[in-house]
Every structure is written in C-alpha cells, then in structure tokens.
Coordinates of N, CA and C in Angstrom, one line a residue:
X1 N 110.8 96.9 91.7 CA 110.9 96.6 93.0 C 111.3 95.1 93.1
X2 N 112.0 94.6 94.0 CA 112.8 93.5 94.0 C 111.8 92.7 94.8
X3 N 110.7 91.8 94.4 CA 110.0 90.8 95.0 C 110.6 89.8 94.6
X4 N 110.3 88.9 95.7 CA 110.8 87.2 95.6 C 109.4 86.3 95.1
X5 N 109.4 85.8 93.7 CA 108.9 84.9 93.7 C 109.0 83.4 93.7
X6 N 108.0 82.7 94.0 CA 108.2 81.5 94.1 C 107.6 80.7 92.8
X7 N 108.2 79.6 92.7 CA 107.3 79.1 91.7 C 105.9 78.6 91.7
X8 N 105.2 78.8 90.3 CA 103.6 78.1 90.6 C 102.9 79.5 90.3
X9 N 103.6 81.0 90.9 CA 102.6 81.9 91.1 C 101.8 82.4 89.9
X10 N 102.6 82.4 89.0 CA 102.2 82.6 87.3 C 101.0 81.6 87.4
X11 N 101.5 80.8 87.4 CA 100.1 79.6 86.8 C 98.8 79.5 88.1
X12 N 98.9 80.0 89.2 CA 97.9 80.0 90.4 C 97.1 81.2 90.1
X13 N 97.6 82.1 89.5 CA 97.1 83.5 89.2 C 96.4 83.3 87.8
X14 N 96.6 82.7 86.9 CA 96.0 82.3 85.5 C 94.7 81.6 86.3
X15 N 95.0 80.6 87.0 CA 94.1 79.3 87.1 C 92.9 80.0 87.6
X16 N 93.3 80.8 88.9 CA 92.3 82.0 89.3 C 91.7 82.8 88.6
X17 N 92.0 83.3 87.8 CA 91.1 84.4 86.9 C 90.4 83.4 86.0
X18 N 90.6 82.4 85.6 CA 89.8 81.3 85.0 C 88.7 81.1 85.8
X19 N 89.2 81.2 86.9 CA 87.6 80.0 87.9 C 87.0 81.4 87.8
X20 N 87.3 82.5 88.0 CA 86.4 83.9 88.0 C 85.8 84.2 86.9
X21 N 86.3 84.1 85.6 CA 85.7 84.2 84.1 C 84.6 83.0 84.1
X22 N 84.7 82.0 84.6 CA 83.9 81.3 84.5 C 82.9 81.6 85.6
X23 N 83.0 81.9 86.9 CA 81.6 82.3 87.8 C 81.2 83.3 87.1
X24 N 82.0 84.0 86.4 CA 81.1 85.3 85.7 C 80.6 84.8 84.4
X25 N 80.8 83.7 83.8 CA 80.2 83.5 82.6 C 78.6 82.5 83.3
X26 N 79.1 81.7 84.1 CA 78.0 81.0 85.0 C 76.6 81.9 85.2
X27 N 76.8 82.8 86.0 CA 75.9 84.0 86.7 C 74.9 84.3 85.7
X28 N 75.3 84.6 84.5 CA 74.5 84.9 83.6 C 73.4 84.5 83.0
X29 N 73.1 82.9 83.1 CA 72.2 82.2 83.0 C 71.3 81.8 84.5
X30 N 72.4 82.7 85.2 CA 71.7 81.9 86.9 C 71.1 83.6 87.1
X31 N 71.3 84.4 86.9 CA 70.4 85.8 87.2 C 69.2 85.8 86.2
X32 N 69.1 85.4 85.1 CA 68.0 84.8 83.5 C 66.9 84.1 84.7
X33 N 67.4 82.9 85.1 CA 66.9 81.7 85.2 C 66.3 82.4 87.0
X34 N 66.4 83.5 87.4 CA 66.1 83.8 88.8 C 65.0 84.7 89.1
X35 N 65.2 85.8 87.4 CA 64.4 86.7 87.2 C 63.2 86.4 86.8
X36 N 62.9 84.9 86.0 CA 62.2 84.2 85.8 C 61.4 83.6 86.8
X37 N 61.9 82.8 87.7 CA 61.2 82.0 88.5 C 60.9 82.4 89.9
X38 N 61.7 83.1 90.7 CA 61.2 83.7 91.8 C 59.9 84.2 92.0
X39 N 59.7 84.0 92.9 CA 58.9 84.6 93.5 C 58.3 85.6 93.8
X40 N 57.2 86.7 93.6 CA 57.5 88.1 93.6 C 56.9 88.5 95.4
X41 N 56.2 87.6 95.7 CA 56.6 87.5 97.8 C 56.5 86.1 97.8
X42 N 57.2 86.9 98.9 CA 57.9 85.3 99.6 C 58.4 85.7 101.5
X43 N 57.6 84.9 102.1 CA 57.7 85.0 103.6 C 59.1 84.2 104.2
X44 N 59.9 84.7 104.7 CA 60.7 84.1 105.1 C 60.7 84.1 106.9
X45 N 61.4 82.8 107.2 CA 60.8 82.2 108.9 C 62.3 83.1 109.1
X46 N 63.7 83.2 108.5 CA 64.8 83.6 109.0 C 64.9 85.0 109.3
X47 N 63.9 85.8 108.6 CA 63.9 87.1 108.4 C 65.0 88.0 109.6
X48 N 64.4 88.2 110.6 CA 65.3 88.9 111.8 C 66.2 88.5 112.0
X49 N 66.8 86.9 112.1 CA 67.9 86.8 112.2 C 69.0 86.7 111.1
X50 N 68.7 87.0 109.8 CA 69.4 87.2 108.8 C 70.0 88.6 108.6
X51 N 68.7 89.6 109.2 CA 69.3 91.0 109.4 C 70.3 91.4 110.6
X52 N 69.7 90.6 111.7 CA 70.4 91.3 112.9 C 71.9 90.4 112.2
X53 N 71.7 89.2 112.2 CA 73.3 88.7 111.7 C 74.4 89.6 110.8
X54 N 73.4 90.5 109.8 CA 74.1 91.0 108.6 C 74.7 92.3 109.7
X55 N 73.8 92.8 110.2 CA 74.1 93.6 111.0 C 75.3 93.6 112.1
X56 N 75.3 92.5 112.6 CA 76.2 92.2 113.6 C 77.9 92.4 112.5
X57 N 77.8 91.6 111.2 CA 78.9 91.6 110.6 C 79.1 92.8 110.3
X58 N 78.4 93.7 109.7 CA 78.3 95.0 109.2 C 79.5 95.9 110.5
X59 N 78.7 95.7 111.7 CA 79.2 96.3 113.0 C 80.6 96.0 113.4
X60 N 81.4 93.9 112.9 CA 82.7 93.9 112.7 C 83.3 94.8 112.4
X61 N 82.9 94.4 111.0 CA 83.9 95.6 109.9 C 84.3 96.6 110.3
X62 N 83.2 97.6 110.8 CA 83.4 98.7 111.0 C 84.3 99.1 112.5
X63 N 84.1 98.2 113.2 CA 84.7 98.3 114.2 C 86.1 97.8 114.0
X64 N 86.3 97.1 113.1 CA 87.4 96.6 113.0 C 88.5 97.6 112.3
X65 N 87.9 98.5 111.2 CA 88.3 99.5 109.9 C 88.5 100.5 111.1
X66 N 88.0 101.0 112.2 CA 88.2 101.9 112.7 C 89.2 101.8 113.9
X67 N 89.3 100.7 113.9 CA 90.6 99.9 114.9 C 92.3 99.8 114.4
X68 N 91.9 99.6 113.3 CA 92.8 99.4 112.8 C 93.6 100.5 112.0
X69 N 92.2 101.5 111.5 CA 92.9 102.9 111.1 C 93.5 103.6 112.4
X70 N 92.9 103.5 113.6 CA 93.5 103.7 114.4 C 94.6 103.5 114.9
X71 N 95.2 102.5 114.9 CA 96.2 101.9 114.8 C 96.8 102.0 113.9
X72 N 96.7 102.5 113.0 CA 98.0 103.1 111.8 C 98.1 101.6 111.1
X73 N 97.7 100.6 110.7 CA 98.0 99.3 110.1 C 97.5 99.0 108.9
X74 N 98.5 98.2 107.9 CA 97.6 98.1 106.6 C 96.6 97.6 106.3
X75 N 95.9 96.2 107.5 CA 94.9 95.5 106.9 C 93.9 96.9 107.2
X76 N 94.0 97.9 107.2 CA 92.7 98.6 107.1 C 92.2 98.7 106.1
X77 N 93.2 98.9 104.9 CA 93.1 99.2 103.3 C 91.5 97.8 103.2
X78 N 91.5 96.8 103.1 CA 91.1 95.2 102.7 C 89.6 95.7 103.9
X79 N 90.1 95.8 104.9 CA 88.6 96.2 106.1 C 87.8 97.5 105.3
X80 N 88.3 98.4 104.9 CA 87.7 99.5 104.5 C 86.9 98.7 103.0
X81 N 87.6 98.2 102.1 CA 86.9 97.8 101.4 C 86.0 97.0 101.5
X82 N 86.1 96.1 102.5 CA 84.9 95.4 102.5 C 84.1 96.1 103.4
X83 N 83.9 96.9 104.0 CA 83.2 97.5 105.1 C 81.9 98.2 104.0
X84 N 82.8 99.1 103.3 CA 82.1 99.8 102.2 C 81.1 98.9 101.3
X85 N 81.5 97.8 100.8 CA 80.6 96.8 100.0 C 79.4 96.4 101.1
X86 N 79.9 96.4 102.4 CA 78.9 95.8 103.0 C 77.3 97.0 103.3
X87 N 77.7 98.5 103.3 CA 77.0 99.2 103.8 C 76.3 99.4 102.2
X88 N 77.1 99.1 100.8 CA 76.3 99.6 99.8 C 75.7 98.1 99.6
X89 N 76.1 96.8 99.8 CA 74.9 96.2 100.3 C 73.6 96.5 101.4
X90 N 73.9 97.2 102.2 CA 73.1 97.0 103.0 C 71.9 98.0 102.4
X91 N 72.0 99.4 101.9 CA 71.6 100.1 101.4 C 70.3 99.8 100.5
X92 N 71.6 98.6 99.6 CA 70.5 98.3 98.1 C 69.4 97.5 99.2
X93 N 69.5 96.3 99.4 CA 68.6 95.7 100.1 C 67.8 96.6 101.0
X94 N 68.1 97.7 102.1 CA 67.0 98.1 102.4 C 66.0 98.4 101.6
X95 N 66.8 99.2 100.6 CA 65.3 100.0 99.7 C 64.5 99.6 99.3
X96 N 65.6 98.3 98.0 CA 64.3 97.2 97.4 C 63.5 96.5 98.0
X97 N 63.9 96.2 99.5 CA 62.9 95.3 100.2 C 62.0 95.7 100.7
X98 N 62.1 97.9 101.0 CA 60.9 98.3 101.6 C 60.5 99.1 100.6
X99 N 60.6 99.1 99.4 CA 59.9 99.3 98.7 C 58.5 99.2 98.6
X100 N 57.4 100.2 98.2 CA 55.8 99.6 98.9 C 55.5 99.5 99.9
X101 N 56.4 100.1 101.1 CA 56.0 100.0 102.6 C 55.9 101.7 102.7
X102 N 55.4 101.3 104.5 CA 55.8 102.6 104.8 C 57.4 103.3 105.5
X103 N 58.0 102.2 105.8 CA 59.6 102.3 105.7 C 60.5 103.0 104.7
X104 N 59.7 102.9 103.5 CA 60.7 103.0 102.0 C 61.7 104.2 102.3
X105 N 60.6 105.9 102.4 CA 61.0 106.8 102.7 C 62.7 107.2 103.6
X106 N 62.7 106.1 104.1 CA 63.4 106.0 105.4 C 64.6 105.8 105.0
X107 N 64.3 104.1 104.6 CA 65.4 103.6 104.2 C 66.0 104.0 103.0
X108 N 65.4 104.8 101.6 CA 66.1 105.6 101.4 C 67.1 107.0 101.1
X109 N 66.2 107.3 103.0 CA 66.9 108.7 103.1 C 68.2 108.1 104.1
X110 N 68.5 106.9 104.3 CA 69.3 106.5 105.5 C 70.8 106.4 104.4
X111 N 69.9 105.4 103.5 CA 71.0 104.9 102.5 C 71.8 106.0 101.4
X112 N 70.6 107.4 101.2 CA 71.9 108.1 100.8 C 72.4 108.9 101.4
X113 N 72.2 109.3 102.5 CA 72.5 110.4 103.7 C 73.5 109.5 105.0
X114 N 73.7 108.4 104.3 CA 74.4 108.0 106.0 C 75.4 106.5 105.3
X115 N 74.9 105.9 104.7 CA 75.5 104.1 104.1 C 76.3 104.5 102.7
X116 N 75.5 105.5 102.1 CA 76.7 105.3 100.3 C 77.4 106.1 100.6
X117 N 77.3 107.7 101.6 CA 78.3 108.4 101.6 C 79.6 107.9 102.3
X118 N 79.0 106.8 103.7 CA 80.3 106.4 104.5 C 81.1 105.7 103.6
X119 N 80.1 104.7 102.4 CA 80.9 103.9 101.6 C 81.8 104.6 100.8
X120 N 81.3 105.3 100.2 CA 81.9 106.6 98.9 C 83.0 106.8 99.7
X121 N 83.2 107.2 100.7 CA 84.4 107.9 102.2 C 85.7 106.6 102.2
X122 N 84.9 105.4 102.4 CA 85.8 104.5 103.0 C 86.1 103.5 101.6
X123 N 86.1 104.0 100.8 CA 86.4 103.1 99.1 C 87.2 104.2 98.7
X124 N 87.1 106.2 98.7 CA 88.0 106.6 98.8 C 89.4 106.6 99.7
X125 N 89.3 107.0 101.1 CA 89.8 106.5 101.7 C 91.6 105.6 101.4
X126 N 90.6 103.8 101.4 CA 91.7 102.6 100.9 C 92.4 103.1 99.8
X127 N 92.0 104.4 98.8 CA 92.4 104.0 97.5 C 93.7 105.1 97.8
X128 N 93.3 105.9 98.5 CA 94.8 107.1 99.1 C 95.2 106.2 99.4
X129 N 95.3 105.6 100.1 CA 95.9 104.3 101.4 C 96.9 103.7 100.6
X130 N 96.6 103.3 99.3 CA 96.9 102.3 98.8 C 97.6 102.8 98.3
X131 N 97.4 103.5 97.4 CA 98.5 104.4 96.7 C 100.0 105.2 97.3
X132 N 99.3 106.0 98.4 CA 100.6 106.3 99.3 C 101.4 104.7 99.5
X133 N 101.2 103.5 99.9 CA 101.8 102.8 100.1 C 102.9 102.4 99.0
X134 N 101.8 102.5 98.3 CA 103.0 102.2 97.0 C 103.7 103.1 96.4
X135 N 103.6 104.3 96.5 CA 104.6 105.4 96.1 C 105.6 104.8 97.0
X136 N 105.1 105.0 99.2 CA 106.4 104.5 99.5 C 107.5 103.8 98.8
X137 N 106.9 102.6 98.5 CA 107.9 101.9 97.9 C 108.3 102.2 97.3
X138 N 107.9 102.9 96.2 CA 108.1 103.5 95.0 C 109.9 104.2 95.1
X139 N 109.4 104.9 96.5 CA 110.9 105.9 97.0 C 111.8 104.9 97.2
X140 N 111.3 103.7 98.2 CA 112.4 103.2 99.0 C 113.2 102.2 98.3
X141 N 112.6 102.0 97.0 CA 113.0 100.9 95.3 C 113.9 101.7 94.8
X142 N 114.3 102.9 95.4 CA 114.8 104.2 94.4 C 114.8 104.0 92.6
X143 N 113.2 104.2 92.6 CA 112.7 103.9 91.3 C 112.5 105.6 90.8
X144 N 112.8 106.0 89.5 CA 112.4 107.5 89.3 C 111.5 108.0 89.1
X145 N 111.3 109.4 89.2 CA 109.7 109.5 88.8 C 108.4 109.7 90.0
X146 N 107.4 109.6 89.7 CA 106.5 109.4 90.3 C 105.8 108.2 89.7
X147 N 105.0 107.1 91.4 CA 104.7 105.8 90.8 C 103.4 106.0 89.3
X148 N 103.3 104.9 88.4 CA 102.3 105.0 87.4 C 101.1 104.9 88.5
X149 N 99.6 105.3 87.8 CA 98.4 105.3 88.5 C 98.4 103.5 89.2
X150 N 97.4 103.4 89.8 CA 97.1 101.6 90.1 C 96.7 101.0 89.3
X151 N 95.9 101.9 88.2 CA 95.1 100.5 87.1 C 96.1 100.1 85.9
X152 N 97.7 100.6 86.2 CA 98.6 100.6 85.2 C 99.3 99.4 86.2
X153 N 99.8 99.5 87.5 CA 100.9 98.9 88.8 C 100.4 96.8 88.0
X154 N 101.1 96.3 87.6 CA 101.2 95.2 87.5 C 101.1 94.7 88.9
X155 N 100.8 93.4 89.1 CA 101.0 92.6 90.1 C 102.5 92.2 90.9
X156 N 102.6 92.3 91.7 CA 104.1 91.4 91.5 C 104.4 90.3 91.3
X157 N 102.9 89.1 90.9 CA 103.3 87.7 90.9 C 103.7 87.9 89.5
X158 N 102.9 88.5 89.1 CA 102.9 88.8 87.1 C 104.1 89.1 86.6
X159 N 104.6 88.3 85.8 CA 105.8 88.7 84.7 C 105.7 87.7 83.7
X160 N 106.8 88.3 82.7 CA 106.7 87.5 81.6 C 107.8 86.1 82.3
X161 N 108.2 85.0 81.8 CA 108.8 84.2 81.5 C 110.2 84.8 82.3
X162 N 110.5 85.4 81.2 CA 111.9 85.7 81.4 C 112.2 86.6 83.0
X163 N 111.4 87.6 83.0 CA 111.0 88.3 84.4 C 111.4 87.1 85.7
X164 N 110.4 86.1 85.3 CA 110.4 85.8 86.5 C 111.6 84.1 86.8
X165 N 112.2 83.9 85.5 CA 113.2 83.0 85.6 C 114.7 84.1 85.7
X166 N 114.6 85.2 85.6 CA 115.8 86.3 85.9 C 116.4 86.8 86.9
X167 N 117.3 86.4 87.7 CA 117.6 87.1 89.0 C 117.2 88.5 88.8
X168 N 116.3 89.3 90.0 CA 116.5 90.9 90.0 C 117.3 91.7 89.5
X169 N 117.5 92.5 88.8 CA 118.5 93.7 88.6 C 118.7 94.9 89.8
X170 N 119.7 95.2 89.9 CA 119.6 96.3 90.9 C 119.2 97.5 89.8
X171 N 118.1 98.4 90.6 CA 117.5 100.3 90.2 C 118.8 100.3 89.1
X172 N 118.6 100.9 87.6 CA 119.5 101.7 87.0 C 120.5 100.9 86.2
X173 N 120.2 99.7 86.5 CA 121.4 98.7 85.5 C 120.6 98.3 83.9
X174 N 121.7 98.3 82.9 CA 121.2 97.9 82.1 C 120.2 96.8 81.8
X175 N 118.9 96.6 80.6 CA 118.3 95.7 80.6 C 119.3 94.7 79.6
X176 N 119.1 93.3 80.1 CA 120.1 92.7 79.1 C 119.4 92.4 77.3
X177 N 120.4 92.6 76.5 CA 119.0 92.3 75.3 C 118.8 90.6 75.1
X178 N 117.5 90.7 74.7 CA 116.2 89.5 74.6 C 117.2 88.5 73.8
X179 N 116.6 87.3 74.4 CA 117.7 86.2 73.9 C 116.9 85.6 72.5
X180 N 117.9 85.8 71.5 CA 117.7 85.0 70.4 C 118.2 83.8 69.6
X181 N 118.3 83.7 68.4 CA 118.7 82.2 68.4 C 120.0 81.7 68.2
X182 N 121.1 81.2 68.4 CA 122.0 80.6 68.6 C 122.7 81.4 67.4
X183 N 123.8 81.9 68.1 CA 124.8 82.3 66.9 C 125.9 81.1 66.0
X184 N 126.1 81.3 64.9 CA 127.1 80.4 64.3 C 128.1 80.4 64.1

C-alpha cells in the first residue's frame, strides 16, 4: 500500500516502545512493593465520587461507540476498544471490592452476565471492523490474495531503511535487487 512517510517515524516508533518496555519493566517492582505495603482496609473520603465519575466515563464511551457505530465511522473501532477495557475494568473492581459483602453475589452475576459479555461483543466487534478495513484496502492497493491475519499487517510507519528511503513501487513491478558493494 502506497503510504507517505515522513521522516522521524522510524525512530518516534523505536523511542516509544522503549518508554513502554521500560513502564513495563518499572511496574514490576511497583506491583512487589504494593502487594507488600498496602493496606488490606482502607476508608476512602472520595469513594462515591470516584465511582459515579468512573461511571459517568464508562456512560461516554458507550454512548459515544454507539454513536458512532451508528454513524457508520471509524473512530468506533478505538471507542469500542476502550469501552470494552473500561467495562472489564469495571467488572474486576466490582467483585474484588465487594468481595465479603453482601453485594458480592451481585456484582458477580452483573459482571459475567452483562460487563465481560458486552466487552467480549465489543473487542470482537473492532476486530471485524478492523480487518474488513484493511482487506478494503487490501482491494483498493490491487494487492493479490487475501490480506495476511493483523498479528502478521506491519505498521505502515515500520520499514526497513531502504523501504522507507525508496520512492513506492507501483502493485506488480519488479523488486529492485539489494544494493551491494561497488563494482570495479
């Protein structure tokens, strides 16, 4: 597919998965150091307004994923996803929190009867979404075949060196061969 890149994107896309290898290398002494020291209760003054808030965002999303699927538009794929994260957050935290109550029952029958199945729905969903989109292209690149799965689809900022210092080829032209070292 013929994307235009700019320069930088190679190395903005490195620098990025660095700062993320590193939050994920961080976390690991910070979940250690949490499971250790917390608290096992702890009264919080924010309590209601931290839920009705989660809630209110919760209620975005969703209104927004269903606005937008309505509307036939892509940011739904990105809404759906986070929508879904938000309801299998909301899930885990109900249970763990009412765990030992007389809520528990509840909030477990809510979360798998109503919050993981919407999520399971709307995480499937983006992933049709997503795929038909890119088959589109797939057609309209008059590329052959049917597209590879997504966990294969490279990025488009992603290429090697040469990839991305190479003007495009048009579909079906030869690849030129790999440059080597100076003839004599």
């Amino acid at each position: 597919m013929d994307v235009q890149r700019r320069p930088g994107d190679a190395r903005r896309l490195t620098f990025g998965l660095r700062i993320l290898v590193a939050v994920c290398l961080a976390l690991i002494p910070w979940i250690g150091y949490l499971a250790l020291t917390l608290p096992v209760h702890y009264v919080a003054d924010q309590w209601r307004f931290a839920w009705v808030g989660f809630d209110i965002v919760l209620l975005s999303t969703l209104a927004a994923t269903a606005w937008f699927g309505w509307r036939r538009r892509q940011v739904v794929i990105p809404l759906a996803i986070a929508t879904a994260v938000l309801l299998i957050c909301d899930a885990w935290f109900d249970v763990t929190l009412a765990r030992g109550s007389r809520d528990f029952w509840t909030s477990l029958a809510f979360a798998l009867l109503v919050e993981l199945p919407l999520a399971g729905y709307l995480l499937l969903r983006a992933r049709r979404l997503l795929r038909a989109t890119f088959r589109a292209s797939w057609i309209r690149a008059g590329l052959p075949g049917e597209p590879p799965p997504l966990h294969r689809v490279p990025l488009f900022v992603v290429g090697t060196r040469r990839e991305r210092e190479e003007p495009p080829r048009q579909p079906g032209t030869a690849t030129p061969p790999e440059p080597g070292p100076p003839e004599r």
